[in-house]
XYZ file of C-alpha atoms in Angstrom:
742
model
C -0.041 -0.085 -0.274
C 1.623 3.524 -1.279
C -1.197 5.514 0.495
C 0.282 8.499 2.470
C 0.809 7.680 6.326
C -0.831 10.570 8.515
C 1.667 12.431 10.838
C 1.184 10.662 14.572
C -0.118 13.138 16.817
C 0.481 14.136 20.614
C -1.896 11.623 22.456
C -3.843 14.627 24.323
C -4.527 15.648 20.582
C -5.509 12.063 20.089
C -8.209 12.005 23.332
C -9.903 15.143 22.303
C -9.744 14.368 18.726
C -13.622 12.486 18.848
C -14.591 15.217 20.647
C -13.652 17.699 18.113
C -15.114 15.226 14.960
C -18.232 15.414 16.923
C -18.240 19.172 17.332
C -17.243 19.816 13.234
C -20.028 16.931 12.255
C -23.058 18.981 14.851
C -22.054 21.937 13.449
C -22.539 20.882 9.954
C -18.953 21.265 9.560
C -16.544 18.866 7.287
C -13.337 19.015 9.557
C -10.257 20.250 7.650
C -7.006 18.018 8.093
C -4.390 19.807 10.156
C -1.248 20.467 10.635
C 0.678 20.454 13.422
C 3.539 23.074 14.294
C 5.810 21.893 16.966
C 8.296 23.774 19.793
C 11.687 23.887 19.746
C 13.770 21.522 21.447
C 13.626 21.635 25.085
C 10.116 23.617 24.921
C 7.464 22.828 27.088
C 4.842 24.561 25.295
C 2.374 22.851 23.418
C 2.029 22.068 19.744
C 0.178 25.155 17.770
C -2.092 23.063 15.145
C -2.284 25.048 11.825
C -5.761 25.066 10.521
C -5.883 24.797 6.443
C -8.614 26.607 5.625
C -8.186 29.829 4.184
C -10.821 32.119 3.607
C -12.907 32.917 0.454
C -12.861 35.418 -1.857
C -16.299 37.523 -2.977
C -17.874 39.045 -5.288
C -19.473 42.634 -4.812
C -22.469 40.860 -4.901
C -21.688 37.924 -2.443
C -21.326 35.673 -4.559
C -17.924 33.157 -3.433
C -15.175 33.468 -6.563
C -12.609 31.858 -4.668
C -12.660 29.425 -1.760
C -11.192 25.762 -0.818
C -12.789 22.538 -1.099
C -12.065 19.490 -0.360
C -10.363 16.644 -2.819
C -8.779 13.830 -3.265
C -6.042 13.839 -6.136
C -5.444 10.224 -7.566
C -2.268 9.728 -8.820
C -0.964 6.413 -10.263
C 2.130 4.794 -10.930
C 3.925 5.966 -14.053
C 5.080 2.345 -15.765
C 0.921 1.671 -15.001
C 0.237 5.196 -17.218
C 2.534 4.376 -19.918
C 1.383 1.027 -20.975
C -2.216 1.923 -21.179
C -1.193 5.061 -23.523
C 1.285 2.481 -25.597
C 1.347 -0.483 -26.321
C 4.781 -0.125 -26.511
C 5.708 0.144 -23.045
C 4.425 -2.969 -21.792
C 7.421 -4.570 -21.428
C 7.848 -1.376 -18.657
C 4.812 -2.495 -16.845
C 6.198 -6.028 -17.062
C 9.518 -5.342 -15.346
C 7.690 -3.160 -12.448
C 4.807 -5.838 -12.017
C 7.818 -8.102 -11.475
C 10.143 -6.093 -8.947
C 6.400 -5.569 -7.079
C 5.873 -9.403 -7.051
C 9.210 -9.972 -5.715
C 8.512 -7.674 -3.120
C 4.466 -9.718 -2.030
C 6.279 -13.220 -2.475
C 8.772 -12.784 0.855
C 12.489 -11.950 0.744
C 15.024 -14.633 -0.874
C 15.395 -16.810 -1.820
C 13.723 -16.038 -4.927
C 10.670 -17.356 -5.038
C 10.345 -20.347 -8.525
C 9.772 -19.139 -11.332
C 5.979 -20.330 -11.857
C 5.099 -18.578 -8.319
C 6.784 -15.497 -9.977
C 4.980 -15.692 -12.854
C 1.168 -16.376 -11.099
C 1.814 -13.492 -8.884
C 3.072 -11.061 -11.739
C -0.341 -12.306 -13.819
C -3.223 -11.384 -10.802
C -1.173 -8.297 -10.485
C -2.492 -7.347 -13.956
C -5.493 -8.455 -13.975
C -5.774 -5.909 -11.033
C -4.182 -2.977 -13.451
C -7.156 -4.175 -16.364
C -9.465 -3.912 -13.591
C -8.627 -0.373 -12.363
C -8.556 0.904 -15.670
C -12.199 -0.657 -16.182
C -13.196 0.691 -12.493
C -11.757 3.763 -12.401
C -13.859 5.934 -14.714
C -17.170 4.766 -13.397
C -15.518 5.807 -9.360
C -13.790 9.314 -10.436
C -17.111 10.419 -12.774
C -15.056 10.927 -15.724
C -15.371 9.133 -19.237
C -13.301 6.473 -20.622
C -11.770 9.373 -23.276
C -11.459 11.939 -20.479
C -9.503 9.694 -18.707
C -7.502 8.227 -21.879
C -6.749 12.055 -22.274
C -5.586 12.712 -18.564
C -3.021 9.819 -18.740
C -1.288 10.662 -22.028
C -1.129 14.148 -20.615
C 0.915 12.846 -17.305
C 3.228 10.479 -19.732
C 3.946 13.483 -21.847
C 5.178 15.215 -19.525
C 7.476 13.045 -18.357
C 8.276 12.464 -21.610
C 9.585 15.813 -21.674
C 11.212 16.228 -18.709
C 13.185 13.251 -19.909
C 14.624 14.815 -23.251
C 15.276 18.061 -21.313
C 17.293 16.253 -19.003
C 18.941 13.846 -22.010
C 19.886 17.152 -23.308
C 21.444 19.228 -20.404
C 23.949 15.403 -20.032
C 24.191 14.864 -23.180
C 22.740 10.935 -22.713
C 19.522 9.332 -22.007
C 18.861 8.439 -17.958
C 15.979 6.940 -15.931
C 14.468 10.074 -14.212
C 12.485 9.762 -10.467
C 9.266 10.783 -12.553
C 9.217 7.414 -14.833
C 9.828 5.480 -11.474
C 7.099 7.294 -9.072
C 2.908 7.943 -9.057
C 1.929 10.815 -11.403
C -1.431 12.745 -10.509
C -4.328 12.255 -12.728
C -7.352 12.883 -11.801
C -8.698 15.314 -8.979
C -11.750 14.538 -7.355
C -14.367 17.336 -5.339
C -16.770 15.064 -4.933
C -16.202 14.526 -0.644
C -18.627 10.932 -1.640
C -16.375 9.899 -4.946
C -13.597 10.462 -3.036
C -14.164 8.464 -0.147
C -15.430 6.043 -2.128
C -12.439 5.535 -4.545
C -10.064 5.691 -1.899
C -11.541 2.619 -0.335
C -11.973 0.691 -3.390
C -8.769 1.391 -5.058
C -6.362 3.015 -2.506
C -5.266 -0.445 -1.322
C -3.602 -1.022 -4.929
C 0.505 -0.835 -4.511
C -0.104 1.708 -7.904
C -2.286 3.786 -7.020
C -1.842 7.029 -4.567
C -4.988 8.491 -3.093
C -4.272 11.736 -1.293
C -7.115 14.172 0.658
C -6.450 17.812 0.706
C -8.144 20.777 -0.001
C -8.006 23.043 -3.733
C -8.384 26.367 -4.353
C -11.648 26.275 -6.618
C -12.596 29.559 -8.748
C -15.908 29.765 -9.460
C -15.832 32.796 -11.328
C -15.215 33.108 -15.291
C -12.138 33.954 -17.006
C -13.011 37.490 -16.911
C -12.072 37.658 -13.265
C -8.788 35.079 -12.707
C -6.064 37.885 -13.601
C -8.185 40.267 -10.664
C -8.376 37.375 -7.861
C -5.095 35.910 -8.510
C -3.434 32.508 -7.565
C -2.118 30.611 -4.740
C 1.171 28.710 -3.763
C 3.663 27.343 -1.899
C 6.117 30.240 0.020
C 9.502 30.367 -1.167
C 12.613 31.855 0.497
C 11.347 35.110 -1.167
C 8.123 35.471 0.489
C 9.206 34.414 3.854
C 11.951 37.099 3.705
C 9.174 39.549 3.246
C 6.469 38.244 5.170
C 4.395 40.996 7.003
C 3.162 39.035 9.522
C 6.925 37.319 10.745
C 6.114 38.207 14.092
C 3.336 36.225 14.541
C 3.915 32.739 15.583
C 0.063 31.795 14.376
C 0.065 33.319 11.101
C 3.909 33.152 10.015
C 4.455 31.795 6.470
C 6.331 28.498 6.998
C 8.284 26.871 4.543
C 5.815 25.085 2.440
C 3.283 27.081 3.512
C 0.188 28.523 1.280
C -0.029 31.901 0.402
C -0.893 34.475 -2.260
C 1.698 34.867 -4.834
C -0.705 36.893 -7.528
C -3.929 39.206 -7.755
C -6.102 39.684 -4.881
C -4.814 36.213 -3.331
C -1.385 38.012 -2.505
C -3.013 41.354 -1.863
C -5.429 40.500 0.864
C -2.988 37.692 2.087
C -3.085 38.715 5.396
C -6.532 38.648 5.832
C -7.453 35.502 3.895
C -4.466 33.597 5.443
C -5.796 31.139 8.330
C -4.365 31.538 11.657
C -2.449 28.731 14.286
C -4.107 27.988 17.749
C -3.962 25.175 20.279
C -5.915 22.107 19.256
C -9.174 23.076 18.411
C -8.516 27.028 18.993
C -7.152 27.230 15.524
C -8.521 29.125 13.261
C -9.532 29.486 9.338
C -8.973 32.937 6.962
C -11.160 35.837 6.702
C -13.302 36.053 4.054
C -12.490 39.420 1.539
C -14.970 41.137 -0.884
C -13.841 42.778 -4.009
C -15.336 46.119 -4.987
C -16.001 45.004 -8.710
C -19.241 42.526 -9.907
C -18.486 39.530 -11.726
C -21.463 39.338 -13.958
C -20.531 43.201 -15.141
C -16.861 42.796 -15.534
C -18.187 39.347 -17.248
C -20.658 41.359 -19.728
C -17.421 44.349 -19.760
C -15.437 41.455 -21.107
C -17.530 40.966 -24.169
C -18.376 44.165 -24.989
C -14.294 45.243 -25.058
C -13.610 41.858 -27.283
C -15.665 42.666 -29.611
C -14.164 45.955 -29.635
C -10.631 44.564 -29.784
C -11.853 41.765 -32.200
C -12.843 44.711 -34.969
C -9.991 46.820 -34.427
C -7.375 46.742 -37.339
C -4.882 45.355 -35.614
C -6.050 42.929 -32.754
C -3.793 42.046 -30.029
C -5.335 43.177 -26.924
C -7.086 45.781 -25.096
C -8.199 46.745 -21.179
C -10.569 48.896 -19.532
C -11.604 50.440 -16.320
C -14.345 51.429 -14.799
C -14.530 53.222 -10.949
C -16.982 54.914 -8.985
C -16.336 58.948 -9.158
C -17.351 59.832 -5.561
C -15.698 57.246 -3.238
C -13.172 55.847 -5.777
C -14.377 51.836 -6.230
C -13.113 50.330 -8.953
C -15.845 48.426 -10.649
C -14.041 46.909 -13.717
C -10.602 46.307 -14.033
C -11.114 44.404 -17.468
C -8.418 42.882 -19.613
C -8.298 40.665 -23.019
C -7.858 38.342 -23.799
C -7.900 36.608 -20.618
C -6.795 32.597 -19.976
C -8.348 29.859 -17.378
C -7.327 29.669 -13.744
C -6.391 26.742 -13.802
C -3.302 25.873 -15.946
C -0.797 23.145 -16.100
C 2.546 24.203 -16.486
C 2.795 23.600 -20.199
C -0.129 25.337 -21.103
C 1.547 28.919 -18.828
C 4.633 28.455 -20.588
C 2.655 28.251 -24.076
C 0.327 31.290 -22.882
C 3.380 32.685 -21.787
C 5.540 32.784 -25.642
C 2.452 34.301 -27.194
C 4.152 37.750 -27.467
C 0.936 39.045 -29.339
C -1.898 38.470 -27.222
C -0.283 38.179 -23.897
C -3.023 36.301 -22.187
C -0.913 36.418 -18.694
C -0.538 39.969 -18.360
C -3.202 41.622 -16.700
C -2.687 44.710 -19.215
C -5.514 46.910 -17.106
C -2.470 47.679 -14.114
C 0.599 46.440 -15.633
C 0.516 48.041 -19.499
C 2.636 51.523 -19.614
C 2.440 53.038 -22.967
C 1.980 56.902 -23.942
C -1.521 58.555 -22.987
C -1.760 60.478 -26.294
C -3.880 63.312 -25.875
C -5.966 62.021 -23.280
C -3.726 63.644 -21.633
C -4.278 67.548 -23.337
C -7.216 68.486 -20.471
C -4.307 68.350 -17.860
C -1.662 70.445 -19.439
C -4.801 73.070 -20.237
C -5.255 73.110 -16.350
C -1.963 73.464 -15.559
C -1.039 75.758 -17.904
C -3.484 77.662 -16.873
C -3.140 77.433 -13.460
C 0.822 78.783 -13.690
C -0.584 81.491 -15.095
C 1.060 79.987 -18.991
C -1.941 81.292 -20.856
C -5.231 82.791 -19.887
C -8.445 81.585 -20.702
C -8.986 84.069 -23.633
C -5.851 82.992 -25.384
C -6.386 82.338 -29.433
C -3.883 80.064 -31.142
C -4.432 79.124 -34.843
C -3.619 76.226 -35.838
C -1.927 76.179 -39.424
C -0.772 72.317 -39.238
C 2.618 73.172 -38.469
C 3.954 74.219 -35.211
C 7.575 74.945 -36.126
C 7.941 76.005 -40.122
C 11.539 74.883 -40.110
C 10.327 71.223 -38.927
C 7.766 69.645 -41.305
C 7.961 66.563 -40.450
C 7.506 66.793 -36.798
C 4.534 68.604 -34.359
C 2.370 68.876 -37.108
C -1.497 68.699 -36.177
C -2.645 65.410 -36.728
C -5.721 67.044 -38.599
C -2.832 67.943 -41.322
C -1.622 64.743 -42.164
C -5.466 64.365 -44.177
C -4.652 66.731 -47.164
C -2.682 69.229 -45.071
C -5.882 70.990 -43.439
C -5.922 73.071 -40.738
C -7.987 73.604 -37.461
C -7.947 77.666 -37.437
C -8.569 79.497 -34.554
C -8.687 77.555 -30.821
C -9.712 78.825 -27.690
C -9.412 76.856 -24.794
C -11.821 75.021 -25.097
C -12.417 74.475 -28.865
C -8.345 73.104 -28.769
C -10.256 69.793 -26.483
C -12.873 69.333 -28.344
C -10.581 68.810 -31.780
C -7.647 67.930 -29.754
C -5.567 70.476 -31.450
C -1.485 69.631 -31.428
C -0.487 72.737 -31.991
C -2.917 74.551 -29.206
C -1.089 71.925 -26.429
C 2.644 72.440 -28.234
C 2.165 76.440 -27.638
C 1.067 75.712 -24.158
C 3.188 73.520 -23.414
C 5.977 75.504 -25.041
C 5.080 78.713 -22.719
C 4.555 76.355 -19.369
C 7.572 74.039 -19.336
C 8.347 70.704 -18.648
C 9.050 70.479 -15.355
C 6.139 72.724 -14.115
C 3.745 70.604 -16.448
C 5.475 67.218 -15.103
C 5.273 68.254 -11.667
C 1.255 68.870 -12.408
C 0.715 65.416 -14.420
C 2.299 64.109 -10.249
C -0.782 66.063 -9.215
C -2.985 64.778 -10.777
C -1.706 61.201 -9.119
C 0.559 60.272 -11.892
C 3.723 58.328 -12.028
C 2.462 56.428 -8.586
C 0.560 53.656 -7.934
C -3.352 54.478 -7.670
C -3.788 51.773 -3.952
C -4.815 49.178 -5.438
C -1.935 47.230 -3.423
C -1.753 44.784 -6.123
C 1.999 43.591 -7.049
C 0.728 43.793 -10.781
C -0.127 47.995 -10.468
C 2.445 49.683 -11.726
C 2.961 52.992 -10.994
C 3.987 53.831 -15.074
C 6.800 56.671 -16.200
C 6.640 59.931 -15.172
C 9.769 61.610 -15.983
C 10.412 63.807 -13.190
C 14.412 64.669 -13.224
C 15.000 61.906 -10.768
C 13.631 59.136 -13.895
C 15.306 61.229 -15.873
C 18.372 60.947 -14.837
C 18.006 57.046 -14.127
C 16.301 56.754 -17.701
C 17.753 58.620 -19.702
C 21.572 59.140 -18.557
C 22.764 60.756 -21.704
C 20.253 63.168 -21.655
C 19.139 63.709 -17.853
C 17.717 67.392 -18.475
C 15.054 68.749 -19.636
C 14.896 70.113 -23.196
C 13.007 72.616 -24.872
C 11.701 70.051 -26.889
C 10.522 67.664 -23.839
C 7.508 70.035 -23.278
C 6.134 69.665 -26.054
C 6.204 66.200 -26.404
C 4.555 66.015 -22.653
C 1.653 68.276 -24.191
C 0.219 65.956 -26.393
C 0.803 62.743 -24.492
C 4.070 61.312 -25.454
C 7.884 61.138 -25.213
C 8.755 59.151 -22.010
C 5.322 59.934 -20.553
C 3.655 56.329 -19.610
C 0.010 55.604 -18.005
C -1.698 52.281 -17.377
C -5.641 52.081 -18.123
C -6.401 52.246 -13.683
C -4.348 55.356 -13.864
C -6.377 57.075 -17.044
C -9.740 56.136 -15.847
C -8.608 57.537 -11.790
C -7.397 60.868 -13.958
C -10.938 60.858 -15.256
C -12.269 60.245 -12.034
C -9.641 62.869 -10.664
C -11.330 65.667 -13.193
C -15.032 64.637 -12.254
C -15.168 65.586 -8.475
C -11.576 67.664 -8.366
C -9.713 65.957 -6.074
C -7.430 63.126 -6.681
C -8.263 60.356 -4.247
C -7.218 56.604 -3.672
C -8.714 53.314 -5.514
C -10.202 50.574 -3.234
C -10.709 46.927 -5.223
C -11.229 45.124 -1.714
C -12.344 45.152 1.822
C -12.613 42.947 4.505
C -15.855 41.151 6.185
C -16.301 44.131 8.354
C -15.851 46.616 5.351
C -12.820 48.512 6.697
C -10.960 48.659 3.315
C -7.653 46.429 2.482
C -4.774 48.133 0.315
C -1.886 50.547 1.319
C -2.290 53.193 3.093
C -2.306 56.267 0.334
C -3.075 60.078 1.321
C -5.847 62.227 -0.639
C -4.438 64.872 -2.886
C -4.774 68.249 -2.421
C -8.430 69.605 -4.282
C -8.106 71.163 -7.303
C -9.371 74.970 -8.190
C -12.963 73.948 -9.805
C -12.804 77.348 -11.485
C -9.821 76.577 -13.596
C -10.977 72.311 -13.743
C -14.233 73.640 -15.098
C -12.509 75.098 -18.956
C -10.823 71.299 -18.997
C -14.477 69.686 -18.059
C -16.502 71.981 -20.534
C -14.004 70.872 -23.442
C -14.769 67.416 -22.396
C -18.296 67.811 -22.546
C -17.971 68.871 -25.966
C -15.559 65.847 -27.304
C -18.257 63.621 -26.963
C -21.763 65.678 -26.927
C -21.112 68.728 -29.537
C -20.918 67.220 -33.491
C -17.068 67.657 -34.551
C -16.041 66.481 -31.240
C -13.097 63.435 -31.549
C -15.968 62.022 -29.592
C -18.538 61.924 -31.018
C -19.322 58.659 -31.536
C -19.635 57.742 -27.503
C -22.627 60.161 -27.478
C -24.692 58.201 -24.772
C -28.247 57.198 -26.593
C -30.248 57.397 -23.332
C -31.821 59.895 -21.658
C -30.734 62.080 -17.915
C -26.657 61.180 -18.666
C -24.035 62.643 -20.341
C -20.904 61.731 -21.079
C -17.303 63.663 -21.045
C -13.793 62.383 -21.984
C -11.205 62.325 -24.036
C -9.752 60.784 -26.583
C -5.869 59.648 -27.085
C -3.847 57.911 -30.556
C -0.639 57.433 -28.867
C 2.288 56.401 -31.131
C 4.470 53.843 -29.653
C 6.762 51.084 -31.698
C 5.254 47.529 -32.897
C 5.625 44.484 -30.300
C 8.456 42.260 -31.370
C 6.700 38.826 -30.976
C 9.092 36.652 -33.034
C 12.233 36.256 -34.840
C 12.038 35.249 -38.198
C 15.409 32.774 -39.987
C 16.046 31.794 -43.440
C 17.696 29.054 -44.294
C 19.240 27.640 -47.657
C 18.334 24.122 -48.739
C 20.809 22.073 -51.149
C 18.457 22.962 -53.881
C 19.370 26.275 -53.943
C 15.262 27.472 -52.582
C 15.009 29.413 -49.642
C 12.846 28.317 -46.157
C 11.547 30.861 -43.934
C 10.483 29.634 -40.272
C 9.499 32.146 -37.516
C 10.824 30.371 -34.190
C 11.975 31.416 -30.982
C 15.219 30.689 -31.519
C 17.716 28.951 -34.430
C 17.715 25.322 -32.580
C 14.198 25.529 -32.343
C 13.902 26.808 -36.120
C 15.937 24.130 -37.463
C 13.330 21.368 -35.361
C 10.784 22.845 -38.259
C 13.511 22.200 -41.484
C 13.245 19.806 -43.841
C 17.198 19.806 -43.895
C 17.648 20.546 -40.396
C 22.274 21.018 -41.225
C 21.349 23.789 -43.839
C 23.003 26.671 -43.494
C 21.562 30.369 -42.074
C 21.294 32.912 -44.402
C 19.324 35.249 -42.228
C 17.201 36.628 -39.353
C 15.001 39.040 -38.963
C 12.465 40.021 -36.108
C 8.874 39.916 -36.373
C 6.729 42.245 -35.404
C 3.024 43.301 -34.518
C 1.904 45.139 -36.306
C 3.534 44.258 -39.186
C 5.611 47.308 -40.394
C 7.103 48.906 -43.228
C 9.940 50.648 -43.668
C 9.785 54.278 -43.882
C 6.078 53.902 -42.803
C 4.388 55.951 -40.032
C 4.536 53.831 -36.117
C 1.630 52.295 -35.174
C -1.314 54.154 -32.651
C -2.619 52.250 -29.329
C -6.582 54.111 -29.318
C -7.609 55.485 -26.037
C -10.591 57.179 -24.373
C -11.105 58.531 -21.182
C -13.937 59.982 -19.510
C -16.702 59.931 -17.098
C -20.603 59.983 -16.701
C -23.017 62.246 -14.830
C -26.302 63.489 -14.754
C -27.302 65.084 -17.594
C -28.543 67.920 -15.071
C -24.942 68.567 -14.039
C -24.547 72.541 -14.697
C -21.440 72.188 -17.668
C -18.214 72.647 -16.098
C -19.232 71.910 -12.921
C -18.253 68.772 -11.122
C -19.618 66.137 -11.516
C -23.117 65.194 -10.197
C -23.924 61.992 -8.328
C -23.592 58.705 -9.315
C -21.052 59.464 -11.614
C -18.803 56.985 -13.206
C -15.143 57.103 -14.256
C -14.208 54.520 -17.428
C -11.166 54.259 -19.749
C -10.406 52.110 -22.941
C -7.201 50.741 -23.951
C -7.089 49.203 -27.888
C -3.673 48.003 -28.241
C -2.688 49.629 -31.499
C -6.723 49.924 -32.762
C -5.313 53.258 -34.579
C -8.128 56.782 -34.015
C -9.228 57.233 -30.358
C -12.372 58.569 -31.559
C -13.230 55.746 -34.307
C -11.981 52.788 -31.937
C -12.276 52.980 -27.888
C -14.777 56.008 -27.581
C -17.635 53.111 -29.398
C -16.060 50.855 -26.555
C -16.259 53.362 -23.931
C -20.123 54.331 -25.138
C -21.514 50.609 -24.731
C -19.824 50.065 -21.396
C -21.466 53.382 -20.231
C -25.195 52.168 -21.509
C -25.247 49.203 -19.939
C -24.316 49.941 -16.727
C -26.675 52.688 -16.677
C -29.458 51.469 -18.934
C -31.412 49.851 -15.805
C -31.851 53.606 -14.670
C -32.501 55.060 -18.055
C -34.874 55.572 -20.615
C -34.100 55.474 -24.324
C -33.736 58.345 -26.112
C -37.003 58.897 -28.144
C -36.343 58.974 -32.136
C -36.864 62.311 -34.134
C -38.200 61.706 -37.603
C -36.291 64.325 -39.478
C -37.519 64.929 -43.329
C -35.330 63.192 -45.493
C -33.725 65.524 -47.963
C -35.116 65.197 -51.887
C -34.113 64.792 -55.130
C -30.914 66.549 -55.938
C -30.245 67.485 -52.162
C -30.371 64.465 -51.416
C -27.928 63.212 -53.691
C -26.275 65.978 -52.754
C -26.124 65.410 -48.829
C -24.932 62.188 -49.376
C -21.994 63.399 -51.660
C -21.233 65.447 -49.104
C -21.450 62.813 -45.870
C -19.254 60.611 -48.331
C -16.119 63.127 -49.260
C -17.134 63.518 -45.487
C -15.938 60.283 -44.234
C -12.636 60.629 -46.818
C -11.549 63.354 -46.023
C -11.739 61.596 -41.854
C -10.973 58.485 -42.452
C -7.986 56.419 -44.053
C -4.076 56.311 -43.025
C -4.133 57.979 -39.936
C -0.685 59.066 -41.028
C 2.272 59.799 -38.868
C 0.234 61.881 -36.140
C -3.325 59.823 -35.804
C -6.568 61.440 -35.385
C -6.688 61.369 -31.529
């Protein structure tokens, strides 16, 4: 029998165990496995018993997202698995059964050949019987069981091949002489029955324990995170290291990503004297999982329709409280992943399905930063509310290929005379180059910081990035050859390019800051008592509402006036409006692989995409063919001397339609950010997604706007109108050029 022998418990605990079990049954609970933490040598202190029950994570609606459940892991000896998968491995099974038979027929002298053969045959019959009974006992189909067996055998073969490559020869590895896990059973009745009926077989091992089960769909996976085993680094940084009841021990379970890690100190169980150990406490998210799932579908549709689909993100915040309502990243991935599956997804450089984009992706904000540039310029007196700037398409006549207005790339059009509000509505680059030039980079960057950029937003997530804020200290570290500000830095930063980088969460909180008039840290999770979980972070200094009103008025016009860069985001609901700003931020294409070209014997060339030359050669018809060249593969594909691709952004906030234009957002109000990677024009790609998100959330409290029947133009007038509309689309569509439409 190869089942694990339970650890020997102290005799006082053995006497108390029946009473503890009865008490647990009386409460309708299944007793959890326990482990004892013994005192050091010479100590008379009683052993502390460790509860293995970790707290659950619930969504804002009270739905259990992640919890601990009792499970049984079923493992089968590798030789038995290999023979079941491949008849060629029958010899390995026979060798194992002979070794087993010799050990079961007594010590030396060796049994007679006939006796050994009979014992091997008897064991073989038991092996066949196990394969027949296992599917029914485990509640799986024959095909599913065979697939699990093939996966287990395949994993061992990959490991064996890797060892052979490392040592230069093939050897027998430990995995070939040990049980391999193939099934995990979550049903209490099935697990107990299977352990009783098959657990006595020497090639079967049934281990009872607790499994972390995720009941949420894939859209919540990055938020929830995962648990793993505490390594030396986690032990060294354990915030509860001084607590003998809750400190991590080598091999302890702990959160390693997402909320599992952020709230680990709350979720972690506590040791105690027998009967006094405590399970971990529950954590409640501010995110509703059903809303998250719906927004994931909306984002997916928008990303998949974009010019160069490669991923996206969206964040939704409650403006008044700073509570996070959604953190959506697309694509996502399943909660349960084998090591091989995770490694394969990690190699996907185009879609990056393992990446928590909403808090990790740091990209140039593009024109979404212009409301802050306007505020900073007005607050510092660099410009006045009465300023008029004439857009002639070029900021510097001697620099025709740089610092142009986005509209100039479309047939050398210009915006004409711009004021503080129309500059936001039309996203005129020339206006903001002028404002940035007068303000200067040092003062502009300091205002970016006061609006919450260059810092984490308060989630406490290990994945959250502070973004890039080009302060003097940052430049000295990351731009050592040019550590001081240059004249052009202010121009770049004023319209969201250069070294400036933000996350989708930062941009959503930027919109909330503009709407409420003050930076507030966000909240992602609370404990069971309602107390916020996360790092302590102070609110920002209130902003000048009179100055901020100008940026708000411009953002209202961006969405709600014809010709605004986000007029496609205008809500189709009565009682609500969306205010916002679009952005199209140029960025380098993403390196997604390498292309290798080889010369074949017949003179032809064979091109292969792979992660390395050795991997490329495994795909060749002639593995020894000479290498001709290697090139990087990028996404999106880009030809030389063509404009850089651009990410599509939108950030904004909703408010009741009764809110006076320019005033603080009336409540309730939601802040929204949308990112479509390499999506191009923010107004054409990201803004419609933001509109759908806002309408999905607000529809239960709204009525659709009544349709107004407008008389159709007749005769030649109708044709002329249609022709004018077509020509307008042609002027504003197509290739955005070196500076895309915001």
